[in-house]
N, CA, C and O atoms as a Tinker XYZ file with bonds, in Angstrom:
   444  protein
     1  N    173.656000   10.456000  -14.137000    73     2
     2  CA   173.951000   10.651000  -15.538000    64     1     3
     3  C    173.765000    9.336000  -16.309000    63     2     4     5
     4  O    173.297000    9.336000  -17.447000    81     3
     5  N    174.133000    8.235000  -15.681000    73     3     6
     6  CA   173.988000    6.933000  -16.330000    64     5     7
     7  C    172.519000    6.641000  -16.582000    63     6     8     9
     8  O    172.188000    6.035000  -17.601000    81     7
     9  N    171.622000    7.054000  -15.680000    73     7    10
    10  CA   170.206000    6.801000  -15.872000    64     9    11
    11  C    169.668000    7.499000  -17.096000    63    10    12    13
    12  O    168.799000    6.963000  -17.783000    81    11
    13  N    170.177000    8.710000  -17.388000    73    11    14
    14  CA   169.745000    9.445000  -18.565000    64    13    15
    15  C    170.126000    8.729000  -19.858000    63    14    16    17
    16  O    169.372000    8.746000  -20.831000    81    15
    17  N    171.303000    8.101000  -19.860000    73    15    18
    18  CA   171.802000    7.453000  -21.052000    64    17    19
    19  C    171.639000    5.935000  -21.051000    63    18    20    21
    20  O    172.187000    5.245000  -21.910000    81    19
    21  N    170.889000    5.424000  -20.089000    73    19    22
    22  CA   170.720000    3.971000  -19.983000    64    21    23
    23  C    170.070000    3.367000  -21.205000    63    22    24    25
    24  O    170.544000    2.350000  -21.711000    81    23
    25  N    169.009000    3.958000  -21.691000    73    23    26
    26  CA   168.303000    3.426000  -22.845000    64    25    27
    27  C    169.133000    3.524000  -24.115000    63    26    28    29
    28  O    169.199000    2.546000  -24.859000    81    27
    29  N    169.785000    4.686000  -24.408000    73    27    30
    30  CA   170.648000    4.723000  -25.598000    64    29    31
    31  C    171.836000    3.751000  -25.515000    63    30    32    33
    32  O    172.257000    3.201000  -26.533000    81    31
    33  N    172.362000    3.544000  -24.332000    73    31    34
    34  CA   173.472000    2.598000  -24.160000    64    33    35
    35  C    172.972000    1.178000  -24.425000    63    34    36    37
    36  O    173.658000    0.383000  -25.067000    81    35
    37  N    171.784000    0.867000  -23.931000    73    35    38
    38  CA   171.191000   -0.446000  -24.210000    64    37    39
    39  C    170.972000   -0.615000  -25.706000    63    38    40    41
    40  O    171.203000   -1.697000  -26.245000    81    39
    41  N    170.527000    0.440000  -26.383000    73    39    42
    42  CA   170.329000    0.375000  -27.851000    64    41    43
    43  C    171.674000    0.131000  -28.531000    63    42    44    45
    44  O    171.768000   -0.716000  -29.420000    81    43
    45  N    172.710000    0.856000  -28.130000    73    43    46
    46  CA   174.024000    0.689000  -28.758000    64    45    47
    47  C    174.548000   -0.731000  -28.559000    63    46    48    49
    48  O    175.195000   -1.289000  -29.444000    81    47
    49  N    174.268000   -1.305000  -27.403000    73    47    50
    50  CA   174.746000   -2.674000  -27.113000    64    49    51
    51  C    173.861000   -3.742000  -27.752000    63    50    52    53
    52  O    174.203000   -4.923000  -27.698000    81    51
    53  N    172.729000   -3.357000  -28.357000    73    51    54
    54  CA   171.836000   -4.331000  -28.987000    64    53    55
    55  C    170.885000   -4.990000  -28.027000    63    54    56    57
    56  O    170.309000   -6.035000  -28.331000    81    55
    57  N    170.710000   -4.379000  -26.848000    73    55    58
    58  CA   169.846000   -4.966000  -25.804000    64    57    59
    59  C    168.463000   -4.315000  -25.711000    63    58    60    61
    60  O    167.665000   -4.707000  -24.860000    81    59
    61  N    168.164000   -3.335000  -26.563000    73    59    62
    62  CA   166.873000   -2.667000  -26.543000    64    61    63
    63  C    165.921000   -3.294000  -27.541000    63    62    64    65
    64  O    166.364000   -3.933000  -28.495000    81    63
    65  N    164.620000   -3.125000  -27.343000    73    63    66
    66  CA   163.647000   -3.638000  -28.325000    64    65    67
    67  C    163.843000   -2.957000  -29.684000    63    66    68    69
    68  O    164.005000   -1.740000  -29.773000    81    67
    69  N    163.821000   -3.778000  -30.738000    73    67    70
    70  CA   164.070000   -3.277000  -32.067000    64    69    71
    71  C    163.081000   -2.172000  -32.477000    63    70    72    73
    72  O    163.481000   -1.158000  -33.049000    81    71
    73  N    161.808000   -2.373000  -32.185000    73    71    74
    74  CA   160.793000   -1.356000  -32.532000    64    73    75
    75  C    161.062000   -0.002000  -31.902000    63    74    76    77
    76  O    160.909000    1.040000  -32.540000    81    75
    77  N    161.463000   -0.033000  -30.651000    73    75    78
    78  CA   161.754000    1.230000  -29.926000    64    77    79
    79  C    162.955000    1.923000  -30.582000    63    78    80    81
    80  O    162.935000    3.137000  -30.783000    81    79
    81  N    163.961000    1.180000  -30.903000    73    79    82
    82  CA   165.190000    1.766000  -31.469000    64    81    83
    83  C    164.891000    2.307000  -32.867000    63    82    84    85
    84  O    165.243000    3.439000  -33.200000    81    83
    85  N    164.225000    1.464000  -33.687000    73    83    86
    86  CA   163.972000    1.807000  -35.078000    64    85    87
    87  C    163.045000    3.030000  -35.175000    63    86    88    89
    88  O    163.384000    4.027000  -35.812000    81    87
    89  N    161.860000    2.938000  -34.527000    73    87    90
    90  CA   160.874000    4.015000  -34.648000    64    89    91
    91  C    161.183000    5.208000  -33.752000    63    90    92    93
    92  O    161.102000    6.354000  -34.196000    81    91
    93  N    161.533000    4.952000  -32.506000    73    91    94
    94  CA   161.766000    6.031000  -31.566000    64    93    95
    95  C    163.034000    6.812000  -31.847000    63    94    96    97
    96  O    163.004000    8.010000  -32.126000    81    95
    97  N    164.157000    6.098000  -31.766000    73    95    98
    98  CA   165.448000    6.734000  -32.008000    64    97    99
    99  C    165.716000    6.975000  -33.481000    63    98   100   101
   100  O    166.255000    8.017000  -33.853000    81    99
   101  N    165.351000    6.037000  -34.310000    73    99   102
   102  CA   165.683000    6.137000  -35.714000    64   101   103
   103  C    164.798000    7.130000  -36.454000    63   102   104   105
   104  O    165.272000    8.168000  -36.916000    81   103
   105  N    163.535000    6.815000  -36.563000    73   103   106
   106  CA   162.643000    7.621000  -37.406000    64   105   107
   107  C    162.275000    8.940000  -36.726000    63   106   108   109
   108  O    162.391000    9.996000  -37.347000    81   107
   109  N    161.833000    8.905000  -35.465000    73   107   110
   110  CA   161.342000   10.109000  -34.813000    64   109   111
   111  C    162.425000   11.137000  -34.613000    63   110   112   113
   112  O    162.242000   12.290000  -35.003000    81   111
   113  N    163.543000   10.773000  -34.025000    73   111   114
   114  CA   164.587000   11.738000  -33.749000    64   113   115
   115  C    165.253000   12.230000  -35.066000    63   114   116   117
   116  O    165.615000   13.400000  -35.192000    81   115
   117  N    165.396000   11.327000  -36.011000    73   115   118
   118  CA   165.954000   11.758000  -37.311000    64   117   119
   119  C    165.023000   12.756000  -37.981000    63   118   120   121
   120  O    165.494000   13.702000  -38.612000    81   119
   121  N    163.711000   12.569000  -37.859000    73   119   122
   122  CA   162.757000   13.516000  -38.431000    64   121   123
   123  C    162.862000   14.890000  -37.760000    63   122   124   125
   124  O    162.754000   15.927000  -38.415000    81   123
   125  N    163.071000   14.874000  -36.457000    73   123   126
   126  CA   163.281000   16.163000  -35.761000    64   125   127
   127  C    164.546000   16.875000  -36.217000    63   126   128   129
   128  O    164.560000   18.096000  -36.368000    81   127
   129  N    165.599000   16.111000  -36.433000    73   127   130
   130  CA   166.842000   16.693000  -36.917000    64   129   131
   131  C    166.699000   17.242000  -38.339000    63   130   132   133
   132  O    167.230000   18.305000  -38.661000    81   131
   133  N    165.997000   16.526000  -39.157000    73   131   134
   134  CA   165.759000   16.972000  -40.550000    64   133   135
   135  C    164.897000   18.228000  -40.546000    63   134   136   137
   136  O    165.131000   19.137000  -41.342000    81   135
   137  N    163.894000   18.293000  -39.653000    73   135   138
   138  CA   163.055000   19.465000  -39.551000    64   137   139
   139  C    163.879000   20.702000  -39.159000    63   138   140   141
   140  O    163.686000   21.788000  -39.704000    81   139
   141  N    164.798000   20.515000  -38.205000    73   139   142
   142  CA   165.699000   21.601000  -37.809000    64   141   143
   143  C    166.554000   22.073000  -38.978000    63   142   144   145
   144  O    166.754000   23.271000  -39.177000    81   143
   145  N    167.057000   21.106000  -39.752000    73   143   146
   146  CA   167.868000   21.435000  -40.924000    64   145   147
   147  C    167.052000   22.226000  -41.965000    63   146   148   149
   148  O    167.537000   23.207000  -42.529000    81   147
   149  N    165.829000   21.789000  -42.205000    73   147   150
   150  CA   164.970000   22.494000  -43.181000    64   149   151
   151  C    164.711000   23.936000  -42.712000    63   150   152   153
   152  O    164.716000   24.870000  -43.514000    81   151
   153  N    164.483000   24.101000  -41.387000    73   151   154
   154  CA   164.277000   25.436000  -40.849000    64   153   155
   155  C    165.503000   26.307000  -41.083000    63   154   156   157
   156  O    165.372000   27.461000  -41.491000    81   155
   157  N    166.684000   25.773000  -40.831000    73   155   158
   158  CA   167.926000   26.529000  -41.063000    64   157   159
   159  C    168.107000   26.819000  -42.562000    63   158   160   161
   160  O    168.611000   27.880000  -42.929000    81   159
   161  N    167.703000   25.890000  -43.415000    73   159   162
   162  CA   167.808000   26.071000  -44.842000    64   161   163
   163  C    166.949000   27.235000  -45.307000    63   162   164   165
   164  O    167.406000   28.054000  -46.105000    81   163
   165  N    165.709000   27.328000  -44.824000    73   163   166
   166  CA   164.832000   28.398000  -45.232000    64   165   167
   167  C    165.213000   29.744000  -44.626000    63   166   168   169
   168  O    164.793000   30.790000  -45.122000    81   167
   169  N    165.999000   29.724000  -43.567000    73   167   170
   170  CA   166.498000   30.981000  -42.977000    64   169   171
   171  C    167.862000   31.343000  -43.544000    63   170   172   173
   172  O    168.450000   32.352000  -43.154000    81   171
   173  N    168.377000   30.518000  -44.475000    73   171   174
   174  CA   169.685000   30.727000  -45.097000    64   173   175
   175  C    170.817000   30.800000  -44.086000    63   174   176   177
   176  O    171.759000   31.573000  -44.257000    81   175
   177  N    170.727000   29.997000  -43.035000    73   175   178
   178  CA   171.733000   29.970000  -41.988000    64   177   179
   179  C    172.701000   28.828000  -42.288000    63   178   180   181
   180  O    172.508000   27.695000  -41.846000    81   179
   181  N    173.742000   29.150000  -43.046000    73   179   182
   182  CA   174.674000   28.128000  -43.571000    64   181   183
   183  C    175.403000   27.430000  -42.461000    63   182   184   185
   184  O    175.611000   26.219000  -42.526000    81   183
   185  N    175.802000   28.167000  -41.433000    73   183   186
   186  CA   176.606000   27.562000  -40.359000    64   185   187
   187  C    175.782000   26.610000  -39.520000    63   186   188   189
   188  O    176.276000   25.564000  -39.100000    81   187
   189  N    174.544000   26.956000  -39.274000    73   187   190
   190  CA   173.658000   26.042000  -38.521000    64   189   191
   191  C    173.391000   24.799000  -39.383000    63   190   192   193
   192  O    173.346000   23.684000  -38.863000    81   191
   193  N    173.220000   24.985000  -40.666000    73   191   194
   194  CA   173.044000   23.831000  -41.559000    64   193   195
   195  C    174.249000   22.907000  -41.478000    63   194   196   197
   196  O    174.101000   21.688000  -41.397000    81   195
   197  N    175.440000   23.492000  -41.499000    73   195   198
   198  CA   176.658000   22.687000  -41.463000    64   197   199
   199  C    176.755000   21.912000  -40.150000    63   198   200   201
   200  O    177.075000   20.723000  -40.147000    81   199
   201  N    176.480000   22.581000  -39.052000    73   199   202
   202  CA   176.514000   21.896000  -37.738000    64   201   203
   203  C    175.504000   20.778000  -37.665000    63   202   204   205
   204  O    175.807000   19.682000  -37.194000    81   203
   205  N    174.279000   21.062000  -38.142000    73   203   206
   206  CA   173.258000   20.045000  -38.128000    64   205   207
   207  C    173.571000   18.884000  -39.055000    63   206   208   209
   208  O    173.254000   17.740000  -38.728000    81   207
   209  N    174.181000   19.143000  -40.197000    73   207   210
   210  CA   174.565000   18.072000  -41.122000    64   209   211
   211  C    175.596000   17.176000  -40.480000    63   210   212   213
   212  O    175.491000   15.954000  -40.577000    81   211
   213  N    176.598000   17.753000  -39.822000    73   211   214
   214  CA   177.600000   16.950000  -39.133000    64   213   215
   215  C    176.989000   16.142000  -38.001000    63   214   216   217
   216  O    177.289000   14.959000  -37.839000    81   215
   217  N    176.123000   16.790000  -37.212000    73   215   218
   218  CA   175.457000   16.083000  -36.129000    64   217   219
   219  C    174.562000   14.970000  -36.676000    63   218   220   221
   220  O    174.510000   13.885000  -36.098000    81   219
   221  N    173.880000   15.214000  -37.747000    73   219   222
   222  CA   173.006000   14.204000  -38.342000    64   221   223
   223  C    173.835000   12.986000  -38.844000    63   222   224   225
   224  O    173.423000   11.836000  -38.688000    81   223
   225  N    174.973000   13.267000  -39.429000    73   223   226
   226  CA   175.832000   12.170000  -39.900000    64   225   227
   227  C    176.330000   11.337000  -38.728000    63   226   228   229
   228  O    176.311000   10.108000  -38.780000    81   227
   229  N    176.772000   12.008000  -37.676000    73   227   230
   230  CA   177.242000   11.282000  -36.489000    64   229   231
   231  C    176.095000   10.477000  -35.854000    63   230   232   233
   232  O    176.276000    9.325000  -35.458000    81   231
   233  N    174.936000   11.094000  -35.766000    73   231   234
   234  CA   173.773000   10.396000  -35.192000    64   233   235
   235  C    173.362000    9.199000  -36.056000    63   234   236   237
   236  O    172.984000    8.147000  -35.542000    81   235
   237  N    173.443000    9.381000  -37.379000    73   235   238
   238  CA   173.108000    8.287000  -38.296000    64   237   239
   239  C    174.022000    7.107000  -38.106000    63   238   240   241
   240  O    173.560000    5.966000  -38.137000    81   239
   241  N    175.295000    7.337000  -37.912000    73   239   242
   242  CA   176.238000    6.246000  -37.646000    64   241   243
   243  C    175.825000    5.500000  -36.387000    63   242   244   245
   244  O    175.788000    4.270000  -36.358000    81   243
   245  N    175.514000    6.273000  -35.341000    73   243   246
   246  CA   175.079000    5.671000  -34.072000    64   245   247
   247  C    173.795000    4.863000  -34.212000    63   246   248   249
   248  O    173.728000    3.714000  -33.775000    81   247
   249  N    172.764000    5.471000  -34.830000    73   247   250
   250  CA   171.482000    4.794000  -34.894000    64   249   251
   251  C    171.515000    3.596000  -35.812000    63   250   252   253
   252  O    170.872000    2.589000  -35.512000    81   251
   253  N    172.224000    3.655000  -36.904000    73   251   254
   254  CA   172.283000    2.491000  -37.818000    64   253   255
   255  C    173.025000    1.345000  -37.148000    63   254   256   257
   256  O    172.657000    0.182000  -37.316000    81   255
   257  N    174.050000    1.661000  -36.402000    73   255   258
   258  CA   174.788000    0.620000  -35.667000    64   257   259
   259  C    173.876000   -0.002000  -34.599000    63   258   260   261
   260  O    173.850000   -1.220000  -34.424000    81   259
   261  N    173.128000    0.856000  -33.887000    73   259   262
   262  CA   172.222000    0.348000  -32.847000    64   261   263
   263  C    171.110000   -0.517000  -33.446000    63   262   264   265
   264  O    170.795000   -1.575000  -32.899000    81   263
   265  N    170.520000   -0.092000  -34.543000    73   263   266
   266  CA   169.484000   -0.882000  -35.197000    64   265   267
   267  C    170.057000   -2.220000  -35.659000    63   266   268   269
   268  O    169.434000   -3.263000  -35.461000    81   267
   269  N    171.207000   -2.196000  -36.256000    73   267   270
   270  CA   171.824000   -3.431000  -36.731000    64   269   271
   271  C    172.056000   -4.401000  -35.569000    63   270   272   273
   272  O    171.743000   -5.587000  -35.667000    81   271
   273  N    172.605000   -3.883000  -34.475000    73   271   274
   274  CA   172.835000   -4.720000  -33.326000    64   273   275
   275  C    171.562000   -5.254000  -32.684000    63   274   276   277
   276  O    171.503000   -6.406000  -32.255000    81   275
   277  N    170.551000   -4.402000  -32.627000    73   275   278
   278  CA   169.265000   -4.851000  -32.043000    64   277   279
   279  C    168.539000   -5.849000  -32.946000    63   278   280   281
   280  O    167.720000   -6.634000  -32.466000    81   279
   281  N    168.823000   -5.826000  -34.209000    73   279   282
   282  CA   168.129000   -6.739000  -35.118000    64   281   283
   283  C    168.763000   -8.135000  -35.147000    63   282   284   285
   284  O    168.205000   -9.042000  -35.763000    81   283
   285  N    169.892000   -8.322000  -34.507000    73   283   286
   286  CA   170.505000   -9.637000  -34.464000    64   285   287
   287  C    169.856000  -10.536000  -33.439000    63   286   288   289
   288  O    170.049000  -11.752000  -33.475000    81   287
   289  N    169.074000   -9.953000  -32.503000    73   287   290
   290  CA   168.496000  -10.738000  -31.417000    64   289   291
   291  C    167.347000  -11.596000  -31.851000    63   290   292   293
   292  O    167.033000  -12.566000  -31.161000    81   291
   293  N    166.694000  -11.299000  -32.957000    73   291   294
   294  CA   165.534000  -12.073000  -33.343000    64   293   295
   295  C    165.689000  -12.701000  -34.730000    63   294   296   297
   296  O    166.634000  -12.432000  -35.471000    81   295
   297  N    164.720000  -13.542000  -35.033000    73   295   298
   298  CA   164.731000  -14.230000  -36.322000    64   297   299
   299  C    163.492000  -13.937000  -37.133000    63   298   300   301
   300  O    163.274000  -14.561000  -38.172000    81   299
   301  N    162.668000  -12.993000  -36.681000    73   299   302
   302  CA   161.433000  -12.682000  -37.397000    64   301   303
   303  C    161.763000  -11.948000  -38.680000    63   302   304   305
   304  O    162.883000  -11.482000  -38.893000    81   303
   305  N    160.749000  -11.861000  -39.528000    73   303   306
   306  CA   160.934000  -11.162000  -40.789000    64   305   307
   307  C    161.240000   -9.673000  -40.547000    63   306   308   309
   308  O    161.920000   -9.050000  -41.363000    81   307
   309  N    160.751000   -9.099000  -39.447000    73   307   310
   310  CA   160.981000   -7.694000  -39.147000    64   309   311
   311  C    162.455000   -7.406000  -38.861000    63   310   312   313
   312  O    162.949000   -6.319000  -39.160000    81   311
   313  N    163.147000   -8.372000  -38.288000    73   311   314
   314  CA   164.571000   -8.167000  -38.036000    64   313   315
   315  C    165.335000   -8.131000  -39.346000    63   314   316   317
   316  O    166.286000   -7.362000  -39.484000    81   315
   317  N    164.932000   -8.958000  -40.319000    73   315   318
   318  CA   165.568000   -8.910000  -41.631000    64   317   319
   319  C    165.210000   -7.633000  -42.383000    63   318   320   321
   320  O    166.057000   -7.038000  -43.049000    81   319
   321  N    163.973000   -7.225000  -42.276000    73   319   322
   322  CA   163.522000   -5.957000  -42.916000    64   321   323
   323  C    164.306000   -4.793000  -42.321000    63   322   324   325
   324  O    164.747000   -3.902000  -43.045000    81   323
   325  N    164.476000   -4.802000  -41.011000    73   323   326
   326  CA   165.232000   -3.717000  -40.351000    64   325   327
   327  C    166.668000   -3.674000  -40.871000    63   326   328   329
   328  O    167.223000   -2.594000  -41.071000    81   327
   329  N    167.253000   -4.813000  -41.086000    73   327   330
   330  CA   168.636000   -4.829000  -41.608000    64   329   331
   331  C    168.705000   -4.313000  -43.029000    63   330   332   333
   332  O    169.615000   -3.559000  -43.374000    81   331
   333  N    167.729000   -4.721000  -43.878000    73   331   334
   334  CA   167.699000   -4.240000  -45.250000    64   333   335
   335  C    167.470000   -2.756000  -45.294000    63   334   336   337
   336  O    168.099000   -2.051000  -46.083000    81   335
   337  N    166.571000   -2.265000  -44.451000    73   335   338
   338  CA   166.302000   -0.815000  -44.400000    64   337   339
   339  C    167.511000   -0.051000  -43.871000    63   338   340   341
   340  O    167.741000    1.092000  -44.266000    81   339
   341  N    168.289000   -0.675000  -42.975000    73   339   342
   342  CA   169.483000   -0.036000  -42.469000    64   341   343
   343  C    170.485000    0.180000  -43.593000    63   342   344   345
   344  O    171.094000    1.247000  -43.672000    81   343
   345  N    170.667000   -0.776000  -44.439000    73   343   346
   346  CA   171.581000   -0.638000  -45.587000    64   345   347
   347  C    171.096000    0.466000  -46.515000    63   346   348   349
   348  O    171.876000    1.309000  -46.959000    81   347
   349  N    169.785000    0.448000  -46.803000    73   347   350
   350  CA   169.218000    1.479000  -47.673000    64   349   351
   351  C    169.326000    2.851000  -47.035000    63   350   352   353
   352  O    169.654000    3.825000  -47.712000    81   351
   353  N    169.062000    2.940000  -45.771000    73   351   354
   354  CA   169.142000    4.173000  -45.020000    64   353   355
   355  C    170.564000    4.746000  -45.102000    63   354   356   357
   356  O    170.745000    5.942000  -45.329000    81   355
   357  N    171.546000    3.898000  -44.918000    73   355   358
   358  CA   172.939000    4.353000  -44.975000    64   357   359
   359  C    173.285000    4.908000  -46.343000    63   358   360   361
   360  O    173.880000    5.981000  -46.440000    81   359
   361  N    172.926000    4.202000  -47.396000    73   359   362
   362  CA   173.205000    4.658000  -48.758000    64   361   363
   363  C    172.499000    5.991000  -49.055000    63   362   364   365
   364  O    173.092000    6.901000  -49.635000    81   363
   365  N    171.258000    6.088000  -48.660000    73   363   366
   366  CA   170.505000    7.323000  -48.874000    64   365   367
   367  C    171.116000    8.498000  -48.108000    63   366   368   369
   368  O    171.227000    9.601000  -48.643000    81   367
   369  N    171.505000    8.260000  -46.872000    73   367   370
   370  CA   172.104000    9.307000  -46.036000    64   369   371
   371  C    173.398000    9.805000  -46.648000    63   370   372   373
   372  O    173.641000   11.011000  -46.685000    81   371
   373  N    174.239000    8.888000  -47.134000    73   371   374
   374  CA   175.503000    9.280000  -47.756000    64   373   375
   375  C    175.255000   10.149000  -48.999000    63   374   376   377
   376  O    175.918000   11.169000  -49.184000    81   375
   377  N    174.326000    9.755000  -49.824000    73   375   378
   378  CA   174.044000   10.509000  -51.054000    64   377   379
   379  C    173.458000   11.872000  -50.716000    63   378   380   381
   380  O    173.939000   12.888000  -51.217000    81   379
   381  N    172.440000   11.913000  -49.885000    73   379   382
   382  CA   171.810000   13.196000  -49.573000    64   381   383
   383  C    172.780000   14.118000  -48.862000    63   382   384   385
   384  O    172.892000   15.294000  -49.208000    81   383
   385  N    173.482000   13.592000  -47.870000    73   383   386
   386  CA   174.440000   14.434000  -47.122000    64   385   387
   387  C    175.556000   14.939000  -48.046000    63   386   388   389
   388  O    176.025000   16.068000  -47.907000    81   387
   389  N    175.960000   14.115000  -48.959000    73   387   390
   390  CA   177.028000   14.539000  -49.901000    64   389   391
   391  C    176.556000   15.698000  -50.755000    63   390   392   393
   392  O    177.282000   16.678000  -50.920000    81   391
   393  N    175.378000   15.608000  -51.289000    73   391   394
   394  CA   174.864000   16.709000  -52.128000    64   393   395
   395  C    174.567000   17.956000  -51.291000    63   394   396   397
   396  O    174.788000   19.073000  -51.760000    81   395
   397  N    174.071000   17.786000  -50.063000    73   395   398
   398  CA   173.839000   18.922000  -49.203000    64   397   399
   399  C    175.140000   19.609000  -48.865000    63   398   400   401
   400  O    175.208000   20.837000  -48.822000    81   399
   401  N    176.200000   18.803000  -48.617000    73   399   402
   402  CA   177.511000   19.374000  -48.303000    64   401   403
   403  C    178.058000   20.157000  -49.492000    63   402   404   405
   404  O    178.622000   21.237000  -49.313000    81   403
   405  N    177.900000   19.630000  -50.695000    73   403   406
   406  CA   178.341000   20.357000  -51.894000    64   405   407
   407  C    177.607000   21.667000  -52.018000    63   406   408   409
   408  O    178.211000   22.679000  -52.371000    81   407
   409  N    176.313000   21.677000  -51.736000    73   407   410
   410  CA   175.523000   22.890000  -51.806000    64   409   411
   411  C    175.998000   23.913000  -50.762000    63   410   412   413
   412  O    176.094000   25.106000  -51.050000    81   411
   413  N    176.291000   23.428000  -49.553000    73   411   414
   414  CA   176.800000   24.331000  -48.515000    64   413   415
   415  C    178.138000   24.915000  -48.886000    63   414   416   417
   416  O    178.385000   26.098000  -48.654000    81   415
   417  N    179.002000   24.113000  -49.455000    73   415   418
   418  CA   180.309000   24.636000  -49.913000    64   417   419
   419  C    180.149000   25.692000  -50.983000    63   418   420   421
   420  O    180.821000   26.723000  -50.971000    81   419
   421  N    179.267000   25.422000  -51.888000    73   419   422
   422  CA   178.984000   26.357000  -52.975000    64   421   423
   423  C    178.455000   27.672000  -52.416000    63   422   424   425
   424  O    178.857000   28.746000  -52.864000    81   423
   425  N    177.575000   27.593000  -51.458000    73   423   426
   426  CA   177.023000   28.807000  -50.827000    64   425   427
   427  C    178.077000   29.568000  -50.034000    63   426   428   429
   428  O    178.168000   30.793000  -50.124000    81   427
   429  N    178.880000   28.829000  -49.251000    73   427   430
   430  CA   179.908000   29.449000  -48.436000    64   429   431
   431  C    180.978000   30.130000  -49.304000    63   430   432   433
   432  O    181.511000   31.172000  -48.922000    81   431
   433  N    181.286000   29.554000  -50.447000    73   431   434
   434  CA   182.313000   30.132000  -51.319000    64   433   435
   435  C    181.734000   31.163000  -52.270000    63   434   436   437
   436  O    182.478000   31.809000  -53.008000    81   435
   437  N    180.424000   31.327000  -52.264000    73   435   438
   438  CA   179.784000   32.335000  -53.108000    64   437   439
   439  C    179.782000   31.989000  -54.560000    63   438   440   441
   440  O    179.820000   32.877000  -55.412000    81   439
   441  N    179.740000   30.710000  -54.868000    73   439   442
   442  CA   179.744000   30.299000  -56.274000    64   441   443
   443  C    178.359000   30.256000  -56.873000    63   442   444
   444  O    178.205000   29.927000  -58.049000    81   443
């Protein structure tokens, strides 16, 4: 079991390569989660949307923390860019997730 989670644990600890964490875990997996949410949205499956939104928020906390920690290891311009994008990513996620949650509440309450 530890072998399966070795790479994500290294990312959480800041010991993984920044590019792998940012593009692999950050962009690619987040895009897959967003695609699943869009699919649930078009199927009008409110409960799946809610579960995916909560999972995406939890995953975002994990990935942004991992990117931040992995970006402390270097001094290149990419490490600073990664940190600036992490801040922007967090703000964008909070705004989008907030509005999506309001829409889900409105749908669930039949308003």
